[in-house]
XYZ file of C-alpha atoms in Angstrom:
631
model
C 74.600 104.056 155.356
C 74.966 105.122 158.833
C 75.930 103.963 162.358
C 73.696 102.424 165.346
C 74.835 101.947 168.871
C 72.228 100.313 171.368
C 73.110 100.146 175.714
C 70.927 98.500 178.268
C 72.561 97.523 181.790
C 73.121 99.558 185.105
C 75.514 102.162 184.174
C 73.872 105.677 182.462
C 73.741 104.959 178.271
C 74.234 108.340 177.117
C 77.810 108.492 177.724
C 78.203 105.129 176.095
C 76.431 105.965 173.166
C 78.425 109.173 172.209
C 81.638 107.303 172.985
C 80.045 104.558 170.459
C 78.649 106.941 167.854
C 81.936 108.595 167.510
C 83.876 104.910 166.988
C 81.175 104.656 163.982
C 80.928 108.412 162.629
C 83.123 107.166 159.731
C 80.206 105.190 158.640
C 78.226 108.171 158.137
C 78.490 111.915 159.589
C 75.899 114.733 158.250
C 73.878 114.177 161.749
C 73.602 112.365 164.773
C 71.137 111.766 167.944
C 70.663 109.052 171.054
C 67.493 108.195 172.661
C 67.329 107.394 176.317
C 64.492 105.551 178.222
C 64.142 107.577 181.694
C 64.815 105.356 184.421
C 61.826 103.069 186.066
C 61.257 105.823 189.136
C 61.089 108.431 186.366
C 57.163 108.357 185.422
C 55.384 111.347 183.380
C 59.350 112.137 182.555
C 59.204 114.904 179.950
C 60.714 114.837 176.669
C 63.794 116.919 176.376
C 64.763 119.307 173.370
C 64.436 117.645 170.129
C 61.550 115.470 171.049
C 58.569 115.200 169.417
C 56.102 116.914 170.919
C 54.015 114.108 173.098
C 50.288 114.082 174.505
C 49.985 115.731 178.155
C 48.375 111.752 179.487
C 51.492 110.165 177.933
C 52.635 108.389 181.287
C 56.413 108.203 180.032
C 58.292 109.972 177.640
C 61.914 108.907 175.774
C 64.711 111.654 176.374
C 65.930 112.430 172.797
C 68.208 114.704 171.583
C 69.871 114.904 167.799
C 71.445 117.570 165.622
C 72.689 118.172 162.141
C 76.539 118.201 162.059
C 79.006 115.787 163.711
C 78.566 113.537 167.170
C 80.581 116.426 168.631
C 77.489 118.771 168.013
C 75.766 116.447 169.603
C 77.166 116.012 172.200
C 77.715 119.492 173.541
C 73.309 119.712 173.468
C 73.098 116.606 175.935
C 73.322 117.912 179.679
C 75.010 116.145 182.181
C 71.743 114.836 183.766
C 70.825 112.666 181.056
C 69.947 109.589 182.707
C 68.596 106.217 181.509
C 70.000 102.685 181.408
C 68.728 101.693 177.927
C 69.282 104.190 174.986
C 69.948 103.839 171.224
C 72.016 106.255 169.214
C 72.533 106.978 165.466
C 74.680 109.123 162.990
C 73.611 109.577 159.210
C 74.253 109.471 156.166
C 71.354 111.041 154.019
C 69.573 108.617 151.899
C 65.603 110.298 152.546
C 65.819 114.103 153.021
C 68.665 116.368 153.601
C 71.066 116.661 156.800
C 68.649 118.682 159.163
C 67.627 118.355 162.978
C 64.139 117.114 162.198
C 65.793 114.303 159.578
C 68.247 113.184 162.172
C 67.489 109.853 163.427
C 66.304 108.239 166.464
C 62.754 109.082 165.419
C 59.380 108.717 167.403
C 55.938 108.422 167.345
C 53.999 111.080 168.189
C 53.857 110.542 171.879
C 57.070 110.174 172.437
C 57.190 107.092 173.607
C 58.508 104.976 170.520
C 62.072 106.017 169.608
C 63.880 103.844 165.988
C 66.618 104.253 164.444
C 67.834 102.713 161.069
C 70.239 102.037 158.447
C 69.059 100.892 155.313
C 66.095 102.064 152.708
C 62.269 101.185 153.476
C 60.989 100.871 149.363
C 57.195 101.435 150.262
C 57.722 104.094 152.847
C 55.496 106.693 151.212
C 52.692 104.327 150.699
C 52.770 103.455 154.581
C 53.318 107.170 155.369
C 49.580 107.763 153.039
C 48.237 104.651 155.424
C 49.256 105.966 158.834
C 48.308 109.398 157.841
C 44.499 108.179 157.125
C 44.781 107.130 160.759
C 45.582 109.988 161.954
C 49.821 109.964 162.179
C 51.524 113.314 161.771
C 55.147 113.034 160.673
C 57.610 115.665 160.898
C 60.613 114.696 158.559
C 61.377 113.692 154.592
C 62.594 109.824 156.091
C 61.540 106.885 155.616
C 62.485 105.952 159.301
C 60.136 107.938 160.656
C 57.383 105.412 158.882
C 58.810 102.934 161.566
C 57.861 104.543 164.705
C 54.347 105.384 163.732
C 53.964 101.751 162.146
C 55.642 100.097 165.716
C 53.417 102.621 167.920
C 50.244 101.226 165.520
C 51.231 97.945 165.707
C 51.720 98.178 170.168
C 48.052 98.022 170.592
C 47.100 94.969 168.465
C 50.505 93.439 169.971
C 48.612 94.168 173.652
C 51.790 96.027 174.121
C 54.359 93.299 173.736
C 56.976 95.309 172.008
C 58.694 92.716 170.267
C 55.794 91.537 168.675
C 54.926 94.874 167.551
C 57.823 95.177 165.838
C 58.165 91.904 164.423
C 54.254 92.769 162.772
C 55.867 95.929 161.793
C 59.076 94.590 159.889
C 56.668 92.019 157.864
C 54.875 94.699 156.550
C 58.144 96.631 155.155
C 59.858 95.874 151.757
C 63.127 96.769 152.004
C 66.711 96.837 153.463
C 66.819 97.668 157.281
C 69.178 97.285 160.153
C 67.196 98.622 163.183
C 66.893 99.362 166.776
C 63.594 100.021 168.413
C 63.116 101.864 172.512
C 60.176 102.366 174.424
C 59.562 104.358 176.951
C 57.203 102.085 179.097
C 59.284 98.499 178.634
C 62.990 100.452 179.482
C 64.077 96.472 180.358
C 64.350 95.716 177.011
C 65.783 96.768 173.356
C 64.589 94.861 169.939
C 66.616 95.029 167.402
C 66.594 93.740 163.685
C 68.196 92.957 160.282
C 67.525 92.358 156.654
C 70.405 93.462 154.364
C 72.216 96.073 157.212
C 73.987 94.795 159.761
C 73.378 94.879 163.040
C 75.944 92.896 166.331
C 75.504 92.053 169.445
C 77.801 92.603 172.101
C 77.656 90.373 175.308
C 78.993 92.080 178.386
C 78.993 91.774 182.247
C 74.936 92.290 182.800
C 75.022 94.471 180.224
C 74.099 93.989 176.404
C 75.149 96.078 173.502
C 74.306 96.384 169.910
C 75.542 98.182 167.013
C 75.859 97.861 163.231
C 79.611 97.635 163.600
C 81.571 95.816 165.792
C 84.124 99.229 166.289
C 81.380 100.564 168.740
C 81.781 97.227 171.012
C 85.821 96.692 170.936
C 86.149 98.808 174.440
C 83.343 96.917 176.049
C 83.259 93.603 174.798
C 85.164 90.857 172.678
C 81.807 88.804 172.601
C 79.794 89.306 169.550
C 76.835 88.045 168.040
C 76.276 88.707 164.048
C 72.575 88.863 163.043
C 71.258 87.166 159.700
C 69.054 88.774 157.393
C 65.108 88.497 158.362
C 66.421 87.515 161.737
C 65.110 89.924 165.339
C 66.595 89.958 168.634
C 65.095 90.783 171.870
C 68.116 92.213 174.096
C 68.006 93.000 177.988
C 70.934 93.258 180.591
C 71.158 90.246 181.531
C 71.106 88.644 178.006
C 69.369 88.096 174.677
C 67.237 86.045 172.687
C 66.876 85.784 168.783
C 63.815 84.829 166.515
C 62.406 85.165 162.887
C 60.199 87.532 161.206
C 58.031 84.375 161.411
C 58.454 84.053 165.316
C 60.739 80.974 164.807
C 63.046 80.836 167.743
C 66.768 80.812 166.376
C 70.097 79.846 168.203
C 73.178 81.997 167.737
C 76.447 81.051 169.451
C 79.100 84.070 170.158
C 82.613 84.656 168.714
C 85.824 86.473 169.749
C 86.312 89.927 167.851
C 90.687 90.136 167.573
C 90.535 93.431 167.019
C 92.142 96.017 169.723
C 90.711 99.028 171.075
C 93.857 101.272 169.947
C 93.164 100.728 166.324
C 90.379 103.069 166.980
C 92.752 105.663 167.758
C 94.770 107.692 165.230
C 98.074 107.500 167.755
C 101.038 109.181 166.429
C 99.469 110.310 163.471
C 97.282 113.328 162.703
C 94.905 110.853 160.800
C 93.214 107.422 160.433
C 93.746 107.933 156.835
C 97.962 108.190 157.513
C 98.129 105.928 159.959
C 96.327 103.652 158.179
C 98.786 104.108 155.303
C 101.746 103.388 157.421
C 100.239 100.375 159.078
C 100.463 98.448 155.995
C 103.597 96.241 155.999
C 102.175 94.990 159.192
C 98.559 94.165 157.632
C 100.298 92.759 154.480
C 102.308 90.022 156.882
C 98.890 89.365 158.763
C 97.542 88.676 155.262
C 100.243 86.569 154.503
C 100.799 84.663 157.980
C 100.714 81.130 157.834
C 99.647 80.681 153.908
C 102.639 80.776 152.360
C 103.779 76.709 151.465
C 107.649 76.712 151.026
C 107.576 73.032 150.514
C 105.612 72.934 147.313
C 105.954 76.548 146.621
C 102.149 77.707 146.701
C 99.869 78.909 148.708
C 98.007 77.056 151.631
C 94.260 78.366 151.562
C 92.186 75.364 153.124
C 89.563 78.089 153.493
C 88.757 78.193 150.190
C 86.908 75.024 150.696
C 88.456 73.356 147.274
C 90.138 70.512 146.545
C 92.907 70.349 143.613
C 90.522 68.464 141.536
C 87.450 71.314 142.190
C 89.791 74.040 141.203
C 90.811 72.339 137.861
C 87.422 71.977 137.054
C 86.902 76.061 136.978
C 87.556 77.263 133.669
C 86.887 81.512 134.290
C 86.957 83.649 137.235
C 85.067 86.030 137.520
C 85.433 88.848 140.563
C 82.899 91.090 141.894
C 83.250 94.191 143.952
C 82.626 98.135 144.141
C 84.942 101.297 144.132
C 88.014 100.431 145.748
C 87.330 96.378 145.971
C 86.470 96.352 142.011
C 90.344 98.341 141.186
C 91.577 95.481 143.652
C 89.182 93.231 142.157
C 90.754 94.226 138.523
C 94.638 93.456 139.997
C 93.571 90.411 141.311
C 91.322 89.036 137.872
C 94.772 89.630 136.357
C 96.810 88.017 138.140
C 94.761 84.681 138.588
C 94.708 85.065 134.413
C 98.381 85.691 134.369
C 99.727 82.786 137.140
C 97.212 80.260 136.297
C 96.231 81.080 132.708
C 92.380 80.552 133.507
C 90.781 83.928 131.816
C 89.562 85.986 134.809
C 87.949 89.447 134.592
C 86.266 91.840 137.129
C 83.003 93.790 136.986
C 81.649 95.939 139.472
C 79.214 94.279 141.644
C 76.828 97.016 141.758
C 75.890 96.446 138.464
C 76.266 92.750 137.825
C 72.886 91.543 139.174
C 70.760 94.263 136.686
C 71.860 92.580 133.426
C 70.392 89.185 134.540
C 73.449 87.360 134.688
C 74.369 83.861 133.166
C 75.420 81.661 136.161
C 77.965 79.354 134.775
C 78.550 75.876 136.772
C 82.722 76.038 135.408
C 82.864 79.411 136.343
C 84.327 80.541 140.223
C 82.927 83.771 141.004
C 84.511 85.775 143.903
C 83.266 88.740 146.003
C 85.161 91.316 147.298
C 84.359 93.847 150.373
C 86.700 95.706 153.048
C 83.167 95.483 155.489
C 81.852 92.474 154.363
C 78.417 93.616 154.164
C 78.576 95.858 150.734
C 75.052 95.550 150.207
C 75.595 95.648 146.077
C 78.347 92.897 146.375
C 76.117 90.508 148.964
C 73.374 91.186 146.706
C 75.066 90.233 143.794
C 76.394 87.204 145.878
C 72.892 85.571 146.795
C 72.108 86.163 143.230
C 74.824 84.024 142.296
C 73.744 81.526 144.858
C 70.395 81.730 144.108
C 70.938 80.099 140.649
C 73.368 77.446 141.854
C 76.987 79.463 141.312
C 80.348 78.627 143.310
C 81.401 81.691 145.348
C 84.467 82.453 147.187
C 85.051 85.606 149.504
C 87.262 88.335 150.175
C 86.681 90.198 153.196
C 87.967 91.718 156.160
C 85.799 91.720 158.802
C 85.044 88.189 160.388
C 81.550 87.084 160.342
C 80.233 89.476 158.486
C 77.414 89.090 155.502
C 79.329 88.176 152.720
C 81.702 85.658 154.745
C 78.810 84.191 156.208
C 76.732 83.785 152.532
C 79.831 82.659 150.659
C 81.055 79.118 149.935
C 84.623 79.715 151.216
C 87.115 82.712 151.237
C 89.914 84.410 152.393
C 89.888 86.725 155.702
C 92.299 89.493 155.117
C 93.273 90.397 158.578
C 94.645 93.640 157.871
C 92.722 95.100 160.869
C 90.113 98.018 161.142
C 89.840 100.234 158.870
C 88.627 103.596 160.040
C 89.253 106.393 157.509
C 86.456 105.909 154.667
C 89.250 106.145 151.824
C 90.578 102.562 151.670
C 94.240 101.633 152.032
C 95.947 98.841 154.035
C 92.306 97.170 153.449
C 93.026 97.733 149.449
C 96.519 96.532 149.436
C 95.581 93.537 151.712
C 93.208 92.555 149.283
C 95.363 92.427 146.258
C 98.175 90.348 148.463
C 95.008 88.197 149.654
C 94.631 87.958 145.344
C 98.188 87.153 145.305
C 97.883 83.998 147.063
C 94.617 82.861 145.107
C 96.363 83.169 141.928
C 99.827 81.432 143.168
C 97.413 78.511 144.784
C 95.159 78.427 141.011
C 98.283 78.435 139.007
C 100.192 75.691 140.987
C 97.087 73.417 140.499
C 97.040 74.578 136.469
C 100.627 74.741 134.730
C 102.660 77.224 137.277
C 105.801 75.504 137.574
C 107.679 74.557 140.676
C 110.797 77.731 139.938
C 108.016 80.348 139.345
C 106.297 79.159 142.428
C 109.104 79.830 143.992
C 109.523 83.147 142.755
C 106.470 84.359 143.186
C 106.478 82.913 147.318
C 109.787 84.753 147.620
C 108.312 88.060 146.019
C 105.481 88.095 148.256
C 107.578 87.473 151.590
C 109.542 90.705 150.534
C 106.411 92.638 150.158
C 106.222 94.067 153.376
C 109.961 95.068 153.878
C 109.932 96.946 150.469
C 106.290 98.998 151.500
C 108.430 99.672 154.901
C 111.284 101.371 152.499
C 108.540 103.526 150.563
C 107.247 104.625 153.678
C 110.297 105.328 155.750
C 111.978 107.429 152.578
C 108.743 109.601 152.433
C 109.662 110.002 156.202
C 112.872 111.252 155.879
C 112.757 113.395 152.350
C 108.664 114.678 152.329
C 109.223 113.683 148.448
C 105.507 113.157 147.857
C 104.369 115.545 150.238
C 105.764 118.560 148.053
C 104.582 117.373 145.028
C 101.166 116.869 146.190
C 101.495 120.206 146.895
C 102.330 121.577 143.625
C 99.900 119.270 142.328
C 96.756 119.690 144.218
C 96.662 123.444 142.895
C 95.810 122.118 139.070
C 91.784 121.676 138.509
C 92.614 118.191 137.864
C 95.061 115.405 137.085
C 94.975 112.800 134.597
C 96.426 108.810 135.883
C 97.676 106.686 133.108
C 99.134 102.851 133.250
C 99.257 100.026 130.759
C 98.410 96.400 131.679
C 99.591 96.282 135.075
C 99.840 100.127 135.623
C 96.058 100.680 134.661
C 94.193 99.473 137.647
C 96.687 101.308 139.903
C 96.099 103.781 137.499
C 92.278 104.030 138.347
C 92.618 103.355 142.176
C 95.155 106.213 142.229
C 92.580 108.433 141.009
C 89.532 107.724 142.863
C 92.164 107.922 146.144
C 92.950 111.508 144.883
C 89.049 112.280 144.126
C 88.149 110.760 146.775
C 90.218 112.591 149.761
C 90.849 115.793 147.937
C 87.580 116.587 145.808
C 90.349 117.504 142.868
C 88.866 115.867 139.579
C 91.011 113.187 138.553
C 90.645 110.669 135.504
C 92.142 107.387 134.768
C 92.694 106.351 131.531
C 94.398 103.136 129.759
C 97.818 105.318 128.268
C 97.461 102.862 125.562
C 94.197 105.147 125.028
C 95.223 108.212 125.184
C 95.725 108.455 121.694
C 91.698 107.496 120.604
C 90.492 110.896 122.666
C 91.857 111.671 125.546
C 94.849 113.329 124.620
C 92.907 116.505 123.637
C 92.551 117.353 127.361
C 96.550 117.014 127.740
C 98.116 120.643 128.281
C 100.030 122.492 130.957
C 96.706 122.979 133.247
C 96.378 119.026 133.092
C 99.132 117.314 134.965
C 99.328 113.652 134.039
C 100.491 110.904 136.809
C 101.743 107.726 134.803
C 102.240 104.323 136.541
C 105.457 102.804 134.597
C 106.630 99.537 135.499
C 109.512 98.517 134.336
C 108.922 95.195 132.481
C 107.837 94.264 129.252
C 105.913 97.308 128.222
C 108.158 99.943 129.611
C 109.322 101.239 125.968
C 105.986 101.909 124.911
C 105.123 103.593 127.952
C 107.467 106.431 127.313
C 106.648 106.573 124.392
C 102.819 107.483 125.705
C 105.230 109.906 128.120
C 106.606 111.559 125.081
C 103.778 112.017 123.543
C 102.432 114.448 126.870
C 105.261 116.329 126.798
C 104.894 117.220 123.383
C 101.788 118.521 124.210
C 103.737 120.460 126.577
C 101.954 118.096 129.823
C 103.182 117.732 132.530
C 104.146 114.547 133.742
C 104.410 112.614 137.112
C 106.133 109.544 136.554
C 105.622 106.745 139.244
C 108.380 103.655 138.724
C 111.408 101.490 139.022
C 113.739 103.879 136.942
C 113.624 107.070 136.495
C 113.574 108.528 132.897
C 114.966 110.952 130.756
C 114.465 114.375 131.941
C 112.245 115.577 128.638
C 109.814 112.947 129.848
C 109.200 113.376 132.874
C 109.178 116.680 134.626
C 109.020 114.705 138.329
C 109.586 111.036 138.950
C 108.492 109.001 142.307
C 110.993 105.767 142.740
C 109.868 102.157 144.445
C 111.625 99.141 145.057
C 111.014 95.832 142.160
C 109.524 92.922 143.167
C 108.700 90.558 140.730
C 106.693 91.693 137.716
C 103.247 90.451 138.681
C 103.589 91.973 142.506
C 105.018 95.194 141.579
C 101.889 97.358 141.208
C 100.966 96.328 144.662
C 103.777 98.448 145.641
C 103.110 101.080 142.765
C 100.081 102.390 144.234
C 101.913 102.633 148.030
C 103.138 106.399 146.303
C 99.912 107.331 144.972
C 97.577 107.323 148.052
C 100.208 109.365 149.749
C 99.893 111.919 146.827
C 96.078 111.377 147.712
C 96.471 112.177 151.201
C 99.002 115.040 151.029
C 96.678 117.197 148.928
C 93.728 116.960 150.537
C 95.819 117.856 153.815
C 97.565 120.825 151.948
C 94.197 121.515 150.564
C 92.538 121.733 153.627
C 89.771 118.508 153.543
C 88.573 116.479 156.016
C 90.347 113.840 155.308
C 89.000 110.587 156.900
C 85.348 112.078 156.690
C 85.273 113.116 153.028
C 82.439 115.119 151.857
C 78.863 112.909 150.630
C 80.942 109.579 151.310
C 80.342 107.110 153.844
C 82.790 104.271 154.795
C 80.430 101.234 154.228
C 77.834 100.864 151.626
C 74.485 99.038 153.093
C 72.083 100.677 150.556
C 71.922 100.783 147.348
């Protein structure tokens, strides 16, 4: 889990590559390093600081530097002389040995002359490390990557140099997941790059070619973008590319337009991603929402789903798959599709559905979930599904990415990048997105025309009402000085019934997630069977109340803390008697089945207002990393 950036063309990569790195250091952030083939004129070039040490008759060496810490760190070690037209870069998240300089990725063979770097896991690394060893390879890191470089620098001679052959023979003899980029110092007209399970996009300049494993380090260079599939190689110079199988099949990939702009890489206004991405969410909410809302026959118009009326009758369970954040939205959305369209749906996180050998069911529609797209436990559990015959629809945000491209049909969610690694407008664009699946299902089943209707008109008002929770934390700092009370407690309990327990559990892996302050979710219906010996005044308990059907016995659960002298933060549509709740957070009502989209709006800015008063980092939280491509 990590970020690659790749640069060949006529202006210096280093400079690119930092710029790039730091567009992607929310992918992964404990180190970071670039590689940089010397120009042609530069022969017997000497490797700088951080370079493996290389034989004295090496004719041409790669400039490399790389550090533990942030791109920052890095780049305050690369001088201003640091030239090169082609160079790959990397930051890290540790999967193989701890955050170090000699772990830090690109890594070379021993010569210097072989530079890789990789996201992904190599699952026989250590019995190619024993190989290459026996022939005499010396490695000088606890990664698996570094297996790569000696295996490509093997493979150059039996390749008669031809570096895209010697990697091609290199990748066929790895089992694994990889997204890589390989550089060598004596062919500096040429990058290969590769995939299998980690992504990896091309970008298509002006004589120039990029690559990356996320299309956020292209946006200020490029809108033209080519997605790699899995086992599939590319061979990129300036002037263009050209694509091929592990096999050495020749494959044809045509280029699309990324939408996104180059200021939603910027925080703006706003002191970070994580807060502006908060606030931009009545905005990503109407994107989700543009053009699929059907007035006429009050349902949802979703021709992307790739089912007729007759297909979707024939379903008879849902099932949705996704992990962390994606599985709570996953859990919102599973109900709703149950509640509009009375087809029993239920969620399960993806990560571990494949292990307990599934049974694929032809009348059962199973549908992924992932911000990225390329989750590697959810598009695992996806070709599983395909791979014994299942129906699967997607929910994703990014546009061509893994999942979209494996899945039968799908929703985009539009709500724009997503930089900060906690999830937010992504999350809440996903359960709108779920919204409109379950208003389409039930129309088809037994929804009639008037709650059609209803439900239509709740959703248009979705964004106006998130715009009023937002603008009154503006002017009164409500939640701001309660997450400050808050965050001082060792941990917080989150509560909700029925449709207060998934925004129960996202509200608390929000508040883990950003602040490191333990927090627990728990069904309040629950609370009762064990929990409730943990309640006292150390334990502050946060309880999602909505007011329909269930509200009575929700304070009731409310009483019950108090009496156990807890104390309680109630989130809601009216606030309660005093002796049940010492504070109480207020949001607008929508209709019942769309109000805890706008119940959890409160609780990630509880999330992020204690990890700012406590001092995190909160876009980079610690031993997290943005998107998931390993297991």
């Amino acid at each position: 889990m990590c970020g690659i950036v790749a640069y060949i063309g006529p202006r210096d990569a280093a400079p690119i590559l930092l710029e790039g790195l730091q567009r992607l250091e929310y992918r992964g952030y404990d180190s970071a390093g670039i590689a940089v083939a010397p120009p042609a004129g530069a022969k017997g070039a000497k490797a700088a600081k951080g370079a493996r040490g290389a034989h004295q008759d090496a004719p041409r060496e790669l400039r490399v530097r790389k550090t533990k810490g942030r791109v920052a760190d890095l780049a305050e070690t690369v001088p201003a002389r640091f030239k090169g037209g082609a160079g790959i870069g990397h930051t890290r998240w540790a999967t193989h040995g701890e955050p170090s300089d000699a772990n830090a990725h690109p890594h070379t063979d021993r010569a210097g002359r072989i530079a890789v770097v990789h996201n992904g896991i190599l699952e026989n690394a250590d019995e190619l490390r024993a190989r290459l060893r026996d022939e005499g390879a010396e490695f000088l890191s606890e990664t698996d990557t570094e297996v790569l470089a000696h295996l490509v620098s093997a493979q150059l001679a039996e390749a008669d140099g031809d570096l895209e052959e010697a990697v091609r023979r290199s990748l066929q003899q790895v089992v694994g997941t990889y997204g890589v980029a390989v550089l060598d110092a004596e062919q500096p007209d040429r990058i290969v790059v590769a995939r299998n399970g980690s992504p990896i996009v091309l970008g298509i300049g002006e004589k120039e070619m990029f690559a990356a494993s996320d299309v956020a380090a292209l946006v200020r260079y490029t809108r033209q973008v080519v997605h790699l599939d899995d086992g599939e190689l590319a061979v990129v110079r300036a002037d263009g590319f050209r694509t091929f199988t592990e096999d050495a099949r020749a494959t044809a990939k045509q280029p699309s337009t990324v939408d996104w702009e180059v200021g939603s890489f910027d925080t703006g206004e706003y002191e970070h991603f994580l807060a502006k991405e908060i606030h931009e969410q009545p905005a990503a909410v109407e994107r989700t929402l543009s053009g699929r809302i059907d007035d006429r026959f009050a349902t949802a118009h979703l021709g992307g789903l790739n089912l007729d009326p007759r297909e979707a009758r024939a379903f008879r369970r849902v099932k949705v798959l996704g992990c962390g954040s994606a599985y709570y939205a996953g859990e919102l959305g599973a109900q709703l599709i149950e509640e509009l369209s009375r087809v029993p749906a239920h969620a399960e996180p993806a990560s571990e559905f494949r292990y307990r050998n599934p049974v694929i069911e032809a009348d059962t529609l199973y549908i992924a979930v992932s911000q990225s797209g390329e989750t590697y436990d959810t598009l695992a559990a996806v070709q599983e599904i395909k791979r014994k015959g299942g129906r699967v629809l997607g929910v994703v945000n990014t546009v061509g990415s893994a999942i979209a491209r494996e899945c039968d049909g799908g929703l985009y969610l539009h709500a724009g990048p997503e930089i900060s690694v906690a999830s937010t407008k992504a999350f809440t664009s996903t359960v709108v997105a779920f919204a409109l699946i379950a208003l389409h299902f039930g129309r088809v089943h037994d929804l009639s025309p008037a709650d059609g209707r209803r439900i239509c008109a709740g959703l248009k008002a979705l964004p106006d009402q998130i715009r009023q929770i937002l603008d009154h934390e503006k002017k009164t700092g409500q939640i701001a000085e309660l997450a400050k009370r808050y965050a001082d407690h060792p941990g917080m309990m989150f509560v909700g019934r029925v449709r207060g327990w998934p925004v129960a559990r996202e509200g608390a892996q929000k508040l883990k997630e950003v602040s490191y302050v333990h927090a627990e979710a728990y069904p309040a219906s629950e609370l009762k069977h064990g929990p409730l010996a943990l309640i006292g005044p150390e334990l502050p308990t946060v309880a999602v109340v909505p007011d329909d059907e269930l509200l009575e016995k929700n304070l009731t659960t409310l009483g019950e803390i108090r009496a156990r002298r807890g104390r309680v933060l109630m989130v809601g549509h009216t606030a309660p008697d005093v002796k049940l709740a010492e504070d109480t957070v207020l949001v607008p009502r929508n209709e019942p089945e769309l109000d805890p989209i706008l119940l959890g709006i409160p609780l990630q800015l509880l999330a992020y207002h204690a990890a700012v008063a406590l001092g995190r980092d909160v876009d980079k939280p610690r031993n997290l990393a943005k998107s998931v491509t390993v297991e």
